[in-house]
């Protein structure tokens, strides 16, 4: 497959009403300290079957005004990725399964010390054609 999973996940998470509008991003460029943010980045992966199936690892960093806000939002992201995303077709890519690699954990930003939680999932993706 030739699909970058980050834009697909950004679009998917932006469609969820419980997630603050404008919070989901695939980059921290232009972000201001203190803004509620869900930052997605690919942390690895591999091709599982020729050009048909990929397994991608995705880390999500969730920043909030307080530890409680960051935690609640991280667990909301986790729930949607693990429970609602499997079986969805995203712009020509079918999400076969999502597995948790690492549950959300306290991980404050090293520079700003703002509250943040980090989790990681692996996605099994196949071309939906």
PDB file of C-alpha atoms in Angstrom:
ATOM      1  CA  UNK A   1       0.000   0.000   0.000  1.00  0.00           C
ATOM      2  CA  UNK A   2       1.042   3.546  -0.542  1.00  0.00           C
ATOM      3  CA  UNK A   3      -1.144   5.272   2.040  1.00  0.00           C
ATOM      4  CA  UNK A   4       0.244   7.333   4.906  1.00  0.00           C
ATOM      5  CA  UNK A   5      -1.851   6.370   7.959  1.00  0.00           C
ATOM      6  CA  UNK A   6      -1.460   9.714   9.743  1.00  0.00           C
ATOM      7  CA  UNK A   7      -3.708  11.854   7.479  1.00  0.00           C
ATOM      8  CA  UNK A   8      -6.296   9.063   7.544  1.00  0.00           C
ATOM      9  CA  UNK A   9      -6.290   8.951  11.358  1.00  0.00           C
ATOM     10  CA  UNK A  10      -6.269  12.736  11.693  1.00  0.00           C
ATOM     11  CA  UNK A  11      -9.374  12.936   9.507  1.00  0.00           C
ATOM     12  CA  UNK A  12     -11.062  10.076  11.394  1.00  0.00           C
ATOM     13  CA  UNK A  13     -10.435  11.527  14.860  1.00  0.00           C
ATOM     14  CA  UNK A  14     -11.495  15.018  13.734  1.00  0.00           C
ATOM     15  CA  UNK A  15     -14.915  13.565  12.885  1.00  0.00           C
ATOM     16  CA  UNK A  16     -15.577  12.470  16.483  1.00  0.00           C
ATOM     17  CA  UNK A  17     -17.824  14.883  18.409  1.00  0.00           C
ATOM     18  CA  UNK A  18     -16.201  14.197  21.815  1.00  0.00           C
ATOM     19  CA  UNK A  19     -12.824  15.368  20.544  1.00  0.00           C
ATOM     20  CA  UNK A  20     -12.332  19.154  20.598  1.00  0.00           C
ATOM     21  CA  UNK A  21     -12.505  20.777  17.189  1.00  0.00           C
ATOM     22  CA  UNK A  22      -9.051  21.527  15.800  1.00  0.00           C
ATOM     23  CA  UNK A  23      -7.216  19.472  18.445  1.00  0.00           C
ATOM     24  CA  UNK A  24      -6.088  16.594  16.201  1.00  0.00           C
ATOM     25  CA  UNK A  25      -2.939  17.106  14.152  1.00  0.00           C
ATOM     26  CA  UNK A  26      -0.099  15.293  12.452  1.00  0.00           C
ATOM     27  CA  UNK A  27       2.416  18.045  13.243  1.00  0.00           C
ATOM     28  CA  UNK A  28       3.375  20.275  16.139  1.00  0.00           C
ATOM     29  CA  UNK A  29       4.532  23.090  13.833  1.00  0.00           C
ATOM     30  CA  UNK A  30       2.649  26.234  14.792  1.00  0.00           C
ATOM     31  CA  UNK A  31       1.296  24.766  18.023  1.00  0.00           C
ATOM     32  CA  UNK A  32       1.279  27.021  21.070  1.00  0.00           C
ATOM     33  CA  UNK A  33       2.011  25.723  24.553  1.00  0.00           C
ATOM     34  CA  UNK A  34      -1.239  25.268  26.435  1.00  0.00           C
ATOM     35  CA  UNK A  35      -3.393  24.368  23.430  1.00  0.00           C
ATOM     36  CA  UNK A  36      -5.353  21.154  23.765  1.00  0.00           C
ATOM     37  CA  UNK A  37      -3.687  18.926  21.178  1.00  0.00           C
ATOM     38  CA  UNK A  38      -3.779  15.338  19.971  1.00  0.00           C
ATOM     39  CA  UNK A  39      -0.589  14.755  18.022  1.00  0.00           C
ATOM     40  CA  UNK A  40      -0.318  11.594  15.914  1.00  0.00           C
ATOM     41  CA  UNK A  41       2.962  10.231  14.588  1.00  0.00           C
ATOM     42  CA  UNK A  42       3.974   7.003  12.921  1.00  0.00           C
ATOM     43  CA  UNK A  43       6.545   5.171  15.018  1.00  0.00           C
ATOM     44  CA  UNK A  44       7.215   2.263  12.679  1.00  0.00           C
ATOM     45  CA  UNK A  45       5.574  -0.629  10.929  1.00  0.00           C
ATOM     46  CA  UNK A  46       6.089  -3.132   8.172  1.00  0.00           C
ATOM     47  CA  UNK A  47       4.524  -4.633   5.096  1.00  0.00           C
ATOM     48  CA  UNK A  48       2.767  -7.823   6.103  1.00  0.00           C
ATOM     49  CA  UNK A  49       1.735  -9.204   2.708  1.00  0.00           C
ATOM     50  CA  UNK A  50       3.183  -7.872  -0.537  1.00  0.00           C
ATOM     51  CA  UNK A  51       1.400  -4.668  -1.509  1.00  0.00           C
ATOM     52  CA  UNK A  52      -1.858  -5.625   0.211  1.00  0.00           C
ATOM     53  CA  UNK A  53      -1.486  -5.523   4.001  1.00  0.00           C
ATOM     54  CA  UNK A  54       0.504  -3.144   6.193  1.00  0.00           C
ATOM     55  CA  UNK A  55       0.961  -3.048   9.938  1.00  0.00           C
ATOM     56  CA  UNK A  56       1.638   0.491  11.157  1.00  0.00           C
ATOM     57  CA  UNK A  57       2.543   1.660  14.656  1.00  0.00           C
ATOM     58  CA  UNK A  58       1.104   5.024  15.645  1.00  0.00           C
ATOM     59  CA  UNK A  59       1.875   7.035  18.780  1.00  0.00           C
ATOM     60  CA  UNK A  60      -0.628   9.577  20.071  1.00  0.00           C
ATOM     61  CA  UNK A  61       0.451  12.392  22.392  1.00  0.00           C
ATOM     62  CA  UNK A  62      -2.382  14.211  24.110  1.00  0.00           C
ATOM     63  CA  UNK A  63      -1.761  17.635  25.664  1.00  0.00           C
ATOM     64  CA  UNK A  64      -4.299  19.330  27.938  1.00  0.00           C
ATOM     65  CA  UNK A  65      -4.758  22.185  30.383  1.00  0.00           C
ATOM     66  CA  UNK A  66      -4.530  19.770  33.296  1.00  0.00           C
ATOM     67  CA  UNK A  67      -3.493  16.164  33.897  1.00  0.00           C
ATOM     68  CA  UNK A  68      -7.172  15.260  34.235  1.00  0.00           C
ATOM     69  CA  UNK A  69      -8.068  16.797  30.861  1.00  0.00           C
ATOM     70  CA  UNK A  70      -5.102  15.189  29.084  1.00  0.00           C
ATOM     71  CA  UNK A  71      -5.890  11.807  30.637  1.00  0.00           C
ATOM     72  CA  UNK A  72      -9.603  11.913  29.807  1.00  0.00           C
ATOM     73  CA  UNK A  73      -8.906  12.903  26.222  1.00  0.00           C
ATOM     74  CA  UNK A  74      -6.177  10.255  25.819  1.00  0.00           C
ATOM     75  CA  UNK A  75      -8.562   7.558  27.005  1.00  0.00           C
ATOM     76  CA  UNK A  76     -11.244   8.854  24.614  1.00  0.00           C
ATOM     77  CA  UNK A  77      -8.773   8.595  21.722  1.00  0.00           C
ATOM     78  CA  UNK A  78      -7.807   5.107  22.873  1.00  0.00           C
ATOM     79  CA  UNK A  79     -11.433   3.989  23.016  1.00  0.00           C
ATOM     80  CA  UNK A  80     -12.223   5.230  19.503  1.00  0.00           C
ATOM     81  CA  UNK A  81      -9.076   3.725  17.999  1.00  0.00           C
ATOM     82  CA  UNK A  82      -9.532   0.319  19.627  1.00  0.00           C
ATOM     83  CA  UNK A  83     -13.313  -0.061  19.635  1.00  0.00           C
ATOM     84  CA  UNK A  84     -14.706   1.993  16.750  1.00  0.00           C
ATOM     85  CA  UNK A  85     -11.957   2.148  14.104  1.00  0.00           C
ATOM     86  CA  UNK A  86     -11.676  -1.576  13.180  1.00  0.00           C
ATOM     87  CA  UNK A  87     -13.806  -2.308  10.129  1.00  0.00           C
ATOM     88  CA  UNK A  88     -13.870   1.321   8.977  1.00  0.00           C
ATOM     89  CA  UNK A  89     -12.892   2.314   5.447  1.00  0.00           C
ATOM     90  CA  UNK A  90     -10.816   5.503   5.385  1.00  0.00           C
ATOM     91  CA  UNK A  91     -10.233   6.991   1.948  1.00  0.00           C
ATOM     92  CA  UNK A  92      -9.662   3.637   0.221  1.00  0.00           C
ATOM     93  CA  UNK A  93      -7.943   1.938   3.163  1.00  0.00           C
ATOM     94  CA  UNK A  94      -9.763  -0.670   5.245  1.00  0.00           C
ATOM     95  CA  UNK A  95      -8.745  -0.914   8.895  1.00  0.00           C
ATOM     96  CA  UNK A  96      -8.796  -4.634   9.597  1.00  0.00           C
ATOM     97  CA  UNK A  97      -7.802  -4.404  13.259  1.00  0.00           C
ATOM     98  CA  UNK A  98      -6.277  -2.116  15.855  1.00  0.00           C
ATOM     99  CA  UNK A  99      -4.209  -3.468  18.725  1.00  0.00           C
ATOM    100  CA  UNK A 100      -2.863  -1.618  21.704  1.00  0.00           C
ATOM    101  CA  UNK A 101       0.922  -1.489  21.961  1.00  0.00           C
ATOM    102  CA  UNK A 102       1.000   0.842  24.958  1.00  0.00           C
ATOM    103  CA  UNK A 103      -1.886   2.206  27.041  1.00  0.00           C
ATOM    104  CA  UNK A 104      -2.007   5.957  27.728  1.00  0.00           C
ATOM    105  CA  UNK A 105       0.531   6.948  30.354  1.00  0.00           C
ATOM    106  CA  UNK A 106       1.660  10.166  32.012  1.00  0.00           C
ATOM    107  CA  UNK A 107       4.322  11.791  29.863  1.00  0.00           C
ATOM    108  CA  UNK A 108       4.568  15.570  30.455  1.00  0.00           C
ATOM    109  CA  UNK A 109       6.330  17.640  27.811  1.00  0.00           C
ATOM    110  CA  UNK A 110      10.044  17.836  28.636  1.00  0.00           C
ATOM    111  CA  UNK A 111      10.422  21.493  27.672  1.00  0.00           C
ATOM    112  CA  UNK A 112       7.163  23.159  28.691  1.00  0.00           C
ATOM    113  CA  UNK A 113       6.211  20.652  31.444  1.00  0.00           C
ATOM    114  CA  UNK A 114       2.612  20.880  30.257  1.00  0.00           C
ATOM    115  CA  UNK A 115       0.379  17.882  31.061  1.00  0.00           C
ATOM    116  CA  UNK A 116       0.488  15.118  28.457  1.00  0.00           C
ATOM    117  CA  UNK A 117      -0.381  11.460  28.067  1.00  0.00           C
ATOM    118  CA  UNK A 118       1.080   9.131  25.440  1.00  0.00           C
ATOM    119  CA  UNK A 119      -0.229   5.866  24.018  1.00  0.00           C
ATOM    120  CA  UNK A 120       0.523   3.664  21.021  1.00  0.00           C
ATOM    121  CA  UNK A 121      -1.505   1.396  18.763  1.00  0.00           C
ATOM    122  CA  UNK A 122      -0.761  -0.850  15.800  1.00  0.00           C
ATOM    123  CA  UNK A 123      -3.067  -0.773  12.816  1.00  0.00           C
ATOM    124  CA  UNK A 124      -3.617  -3.569  10.318  1.00  0.00           C
ATOM    125  CA  UNK A 125      -4.459  -1.902   7.011  1.00  0.00           C
ATOM    126  CA  UNK A 126      -5.475  -3.316   3.622  1.00  0.00           C
ATOM    127  CA  UNK A 127      -6.354  -1.611   0.355  1.00  0.00           C
ATOM    128  CA  UNK A 128     -10.151  -1.341   0.170  1.00  0.00           C
ATOM    129  CA  UNK A 129     -10.738  -2.098  -3.491  1.00  0.00           C
TER     130      UNK A 129
END
